[in-house]
PDB file of N, CA and C in Angstrom:
ATOM      1  N   MET L   1     -12.699 -68.774  27.577  1.00  0.00           N
ATOM      2  CA  MET L   1     -11.976 -67.463  27.150  1.00  0.00           C
ATOM      3  C   MET L   1     -12.685 -66.867  25.597  1.00  0.00           C
ATOM      4  N   PHE L   2     -11.543 -65.166  25.418  1.00  0.00           N
ATOM      5  CA  PHE L   2     -12.053 -65.056  23.977  1.00  0.00           C
ATOM      6  C   PHE L   2     -11.731 -65.654  23.029  1.00  0.00           C
ATOM      7  N   LEU L   3     -12.014 -66.160  21.705  1.00  0.00           N
ATOM      8  CA  LEU L   3     -11.890 -66.502  20.729  1.00  0.00           C
ATOM      9  C   LEU L   3     -10.956 -68.118  21.178  1.00  0.00           C
ATOM     10  N   GLY L   4     -11.559 -68.401  22.231  1.00  0.00           N
ATOM     11  CA  GLY L   4     -11.245 -70.057  22.733  1.00  0.00           C
ATOM     12  C   GLY L   4      -9.861 -69.971  23.222  1.00  0.00           C
ATOM     13  N   LEU L   5      -8.914 -68.849  23.713  1.00  0.00           N
ATOM     14  CA  LEU L   5      -7.598 -68.974  23.832  1.00  0.00           C
ATOM     15  C   LEU L   5      -8.228 -68.662  25.713  1.00  0.00           C
ATOM     16  N   GLN L   6      -6.997 -69.275  26.030  1.00  0.00           N
ATOM     17  CA  GLN L   6      -6.659 -69.489  27.806  1.00  0.00           C
ATOM     18  C   GLN L   6      -6.171 -67.809  27.935  1.00  0.00           C
ATOM     19  N   TRP L   7      -6.279 -67.534  29.282  1.00  0.00           N
ATOM     20  CA  TRP L   7      -6.108 -65.868  29.371  1.00  0.00           C
ATOM     21  C   TRP L   7      -3.991 -65.734  29.077  1.00  0.00           C
ATOM     22  N   TYR L   8      -3.625 -66.823  29.740  1.00  0.00           N
ATOM     23  CA  TYR L   8      -2.270 -66.566  29.835  1.00  0.00           C
ATOM     24  C   TYR L   8      -1.584 -66.904  28.277  1.00  0.00           C
ATOM     25  N   TRP L   9      -2.514 -67.287  27.350  1.00  0.00           N
ATOM     26  CA  TRP L   9      -2.131 -67.488  25.712  1.00  0.00           C
ATOM     27  C   TRP L   9      -2.075 -65.615  25.159  1.00  0.00           C
ATOM     28  N   TRP L  10      -3.547 -64.959  26.039  1.00  0.00           N
ATOM     29  CA  TRP L  10      -3.440 -63.654  25.673  1.00  0.00           C
ATOM     30  C   TRP L  10      -2.074 -62.623  26.174  1.00  0.00           C
ATOM     31  N   LEU L  11      -1.676 -63.430  28.024  1.00  0.00           N
ATOM     32  CA  LEU L  11      -0.340 -62.759  27.766  1.00  0.00           C
ATOM     33  C   LEU L  11       0.664 -62.821  27.230  1.00  0.00           C
ATOM     34  N   VAL L  12       0.778 -64.027  26.702  1.00  0.00           N
ATOM     35  CA  VAL L  12       2.002 -64.260  25.345  1.00  0.00           C
ATOM     36  C   VAL L  12       2.175 -63.242  24.463  1.00  0.00           C
ATOM     37  N   ILE L  13       0.809 -63.176  23.645  1.00  0.00           N
ATOM     38  CA  ILE L  13       0.578 -62.542  22.382  1.00  0.00           C
ATOM     39  C   ILE L  13       0.941 -61.287  22.973  1.00  0.00           C
ATOM     40  N   GLY L  14       0.162 -60.545  24.022  1.00  0.00           N
ATOM     41  CA  GLY L  14       0.335 -59.211  24.242  1.00  0.00           C
ATOM     42  C   GLY L  14       1.666 -58.646  24.677  1.00  0.00           C
ATOM     43  N   ALA L  15       2.565 -59.577  25.104  1.00  0.00           N
ATOM     44  CA  ALA L  15       4.048 -59.341  25.588  1.00  0.00           C
ATOM     45  C   ALA L  15       4.736 -59.803  24.207  1.00  0.00           C
ATOM     46  N   ALA L  16       4.411 -60.675  23.342  1.00  0.00           N
ATOM     47  CA  ALA L  16       5.005 -60.312  22.095  1.00  0.00           C
ATOM     48  C   ALA L  16       4.976 -59.674  20.971  1.00  0.00           C
ATOM     49  N   LEU L  17       3.950 -58.572  21.040  1.00  0.00           N
ATOM     50  CA  LEU L  17       3.375 -57.670  20.435  1.00  0.00           C
ATOM     51  C   LEU L  17       4.530 -56.532  21.006  1.00  0.00           C
ATOM     52  N   ALA L  18       4.101 -56.280  22.516  1.00  0.00           N
ATOM     53  CA  ALA L  18       4.954 -54.989  22.925  1.00  0.00           C
ATOM     54  C   ALA L  18       6.442 -55.140  22.670  1.00  0.00           C
ATOM     55  N   ILE L  19       6.889 -56.095  22.651  1.00  0.00           N
ATOM     56  CA  ILE L  19       8.249 -56.287  22.379  1.00  0.00           C
ATOM     57  C   ILE L  19       8.523 -56.090  20.567  1.00  0.00           C
ATOM     58  N   SER L  20       7.901 -56.716  19.486  1.00  0.00           N
ATOM     59  CA  SER L  20       7.814 -56.628  18.406  1.00  0.00           C
ATOM     60  C   SER L  20       7.636 -55.310  17.811  1.00  0.00           C
ATOM     61  N   ILE L  21       6.697 -54.269  18.138  1.00  0.00           N
ATOM     62  CA  ILE L  21       6.553 -53.090  18.061  1.00  0.00           C
ATOM     63  C   ILE L  21       7.546 -52.188  18.084  1.00  0.00           C
ATOM     64  N   PRO L  22       8.584 -52.008  18.925  1.00  0.00           N
ATOM     65  CA  PRO L  22       9.439 -50.686  18.944  1.00  0.00           C
ATOM     66  C   PRO L  22      10.332 -51.613  17.899  1.00  0.00           C
ATOM     67  N   PHE L  23      10.618 -52.393  18.201  1.00  0.00           N
ATOM     68  CA  PHE L  23      11.720 -53.323  16.843  1.00  0.00           C
ATOM     69  C   PHE L  23      11.488 -53.076  15.888  1.00  0.00           C
ATOM     70  N   LYS L  24       9.652 -52.971  15.181  1.00  0.00           N
ATOM     71  CA  LYS L  24       9.571 -52.884  13.772  1.00  0.00           C
ATOM     72  C   LYS L  24       9.639 -50.776  13.447  1.00  0.00           C
ATOM     73  N   VAL L  25       9.538 -50.256  14.675  1.00  0.00           N
ATOM     74  CA  VAL L  25       9.546 -48.733  14.552  1.00  0.00           C
ATOM     75  C   VAL L  25      11.184 -48.611  13.982  1.00  0.00           C
ATOM     76  N   LYS L  26      12.034 -49.566  14.647  1.00  0.00           N
ATOM     77  CA  LYS L  26      13.274 -48.669  14.454  1.00  0.00           C
ATOM     78  C   LYS L  26      14.067 -49.455  13.201  1.00  0.00           C
ATOM     79  N   LEU L  27      13.090 -50.722  12.814  1.00  0.00           N
ATOM     80  CA  LEU L  27      13.903 -51.187  11.310  1.00  0.00           C
ATOM     81  C   LEU L  27      13.056 -50.021  10.439  1.00  0.00           C
ATOM     82  N   MET L  28      11.606 -49.120  10.759  1.00  0.00           N
ATOM     83  CA  MET L  28      11.381 -49.010   9.618  1.00  0.00           C
ATOM     84  C   MET L  28      11.965 -47.432   9.537  1.00  0.00           C
ATOM     85  N   LYS L  29      12.519 -46.681  10.538  1.00  0.00           N
ATOM     86  CA  LYS L  29      13.582 -46.032  10.782  1.00  0.00           C
ATOM     87  C   LYS L  29      14.908 -45.960   9.923  1.00  0.00           C
ATOM     88  N   TRP L  30      15.741 -46.896  10.106  1.00  0.00           N
ATOM     89  CA  TRP L  30      16.743 -47.634  10.024  1.00  0.00           C
ATOM     90  C   TRP L  30      16.687 -47.792   8.525  1.00  0.00           C
ATOM     91  N   TRP L  31      15.430 -48.122   7.379  1.00  0.00           N
ATOM     92  CA  TRP L  31      15.670 -48.696   6.326  1.00  0.00           C
ATOM     93  C   TRP L  31      15.012 -47.222   5.709  1.00  0.00           C
ATOM     94  N   SER L  32      14.457 -46.320   5.804  1.00  0.00           N
ATOM     95  CA  SER L  32      13.792 -44.946   5.395  1.00  0.00           C
ATOM     96  C   SER L  32      15.607 -44.480   5.644  1.00  0.00           C
ATOM     97  N   LYS L  33      16.302 -44.104   6.254  1.00  0.00           N
ATOM     98  CA  LYS L  33      18.078 -43.671   6.076  1.00  0.00           C
ATOM     99  C   LYS L  33      18.460 -44.446   5.270  1.00  0.00           C
ATOM    100  N   ARG L  34      18.528 -45.655   5.315  1.00  0.00           N
ATOM    101  CA  ARG L  34      19.344 -46.235   4.044  1.00  0.00           C
ATOM    102  C   ARG L  34      19.182 -45.922   2.961  1.00  0.00           C
ATOM    103  N   GLN L  35      17.474 -45.739   3.048  1.00  0.00           N
ATOM    104  CA  GLN L  35      17.189 -45.514   1.445  1.00  0.00           C
ATOM    105  C   GLN L  35      17.373 -43.974   0.917  1.00  0.00           C
ATOM    106  N   GLN L  36      17.376 -43.004   2.017  1.00  0.00           N
ATOM    107  CA  GLN L  36      17.951 -41.677   1.869  1.00  0.00           C
ATOM    108  C   GLN L  36      19.673 -41.368   1.592  1.00  0.00           C
ATOM    109  N   GLU L  37      20.426 -43.034   1.899  1.00  0.00           N
ATOM    110  CA  GLU L  37      21.743 -42.141   1.804  1.00  0.00           C
ATOM    111  C   GLU L  37      22.148 -43.040   0.630  1.00  0.00           C
ATOM    112  N   GLN L  38      21.299 -44.128   0.143  1.00  0.00           N
ATOM    113  CA  GLN L  38      21.700 -44.654  -1.106  1.00  0.00           C
ATOM    114  C   GLN L  38      21.001 -43.726  -2.304  1.00  0.00           C
ATOM    115  N   LYS L  39      19.946 -43.195  -2.177  1.00  0.00           N
ATOM    116  CA  LYS L  39      19.314 -42.157  -3.121  1.00  0.00           C
ATOM    117  C   LYS L  39      20.640 -41.116  -3.148  1.00  0.00           C
ATOM    118  N   ALA L  40      21.234 -40.339  -2.099  1.00  0.00           N
ATOM    119  CA  ALA L  40      22.218 -39.070  -2.393  1.00  0.00           C
ATOM    120  C   ALA L  40      23.445 -39.837  -2.778  1.00  0.00           C
ATOM    121  N   SER L  41      23.917 -40.969  -2.407  1.00  0.00           N
ATOM    122  CA  SER L  41      24.818 -41.342  -3.692  1.00  0.00           C
ATOM    123  C   SER L  41      24.782 -41.812  -4.611  1.00  0.00           C
ATOM    124  N   ARG L  42      23.500 -42.058  -5.226  1.00  0.00           N
ATOM    125  CA  ARG L  42      23.674 -41.761  -6.780  1.00  0.00           C
ATOM    126  C   ARG L  42      23.365 -40.694  -7.276  1.00  0.00           C
ATOM    127  N   ARG L  43      23.195 -39.702  -6.528  1.00  0.00           N
ATOM    128  CA  ARG L  43      23.139 -38.161  -7.295  1.00  0.00           C
ATOM    129  C   ARG L  43      24.054 -37.794  -7.948  1.00  0.00           C
ATOM    130  N   GLY L  44      24.279 -37.718  -8.980  1.00  0.00           N
ATOM    131  CA  GLY L  44      25.486 -36.688  -9.679  1.00  0.00           C
ATOM    132  C   GLY L  44      26.316 -37.650 -10.601  1.00  0.00           C
ATOM    133  N   LYS L  45      25.967 -38.842 -10.404  1.00  0.00           N
ATOM    134  CA  LYS L  45      26.669 -39.959 -11.146  1.00  0.00           C
ATOM    135  C   LYS L  45      26.025 -39.814 -12.388  1.00  0.00           C
ATOM    136  N   TRP L  46      26.715 -40.226 -13.706  1.00  0.00           N
ATOM    137  CA  TRP L  46      26.606 -40.298 -15.129  1.00  0.00           C
ATOM    138  C   TRP L  46      25.936 -41.275 -15.476  1.00  0.00           C
ATOM    139  N   GLY L  47      24.659 -41.183 -16.113  1.00  0.00           N
ATOM    140  CA  GLY L  47      23.650 -41.449 -16.397  1.00  0.00           C
ATOM    141  C   GLY L  47      22.452 -41.479 -15.368  1.00  0.00           C
ATOM    142  N   ASP L  48      22.561 -40.838 -14.623  1.00  0.00           N
ATOM    143  CA  ASP L  48      21.734 -40.806 -13.893  1.00  0.00           C
ATOM    144  C   ASP L  48      20.175 -40.517 -14.270  1.00  0.00           C
ATOM    145  N   ASP L  49      19.279 -40.500 -14.523  1.00  0.00           N
ATOM    146  CA  ASP L  49      18.184 -40.004 -14.792  1.00  0.00           C
ATOM    147  C   ASP L  49      17.036 -39.132 -13.972  1.00  0.00           C
ATOM    148  N   GLU L  50      17.537 -39.377 -12.499  1.00  0.00           N
ATOM    149  CA  GLU L  50      16.501 -38.515 -11.657  1.00  0.00           C
ATOM    150  C   GLU L  50      17.140 -37.085 -11.582  1.00  0.00           C
TER     151      GLU L  50
END
């Protein structure tokens, strides 16, 4: 088989990717939102150089 792996290992790898990609997208959206909230909360405080 391709790269020496049996066909069922390719199914396992494909399933793992299919499950992990939506979680990564969700994590990236959450992280971006969190960063924006932190940046907004810092605005207007004393000693802020931004």
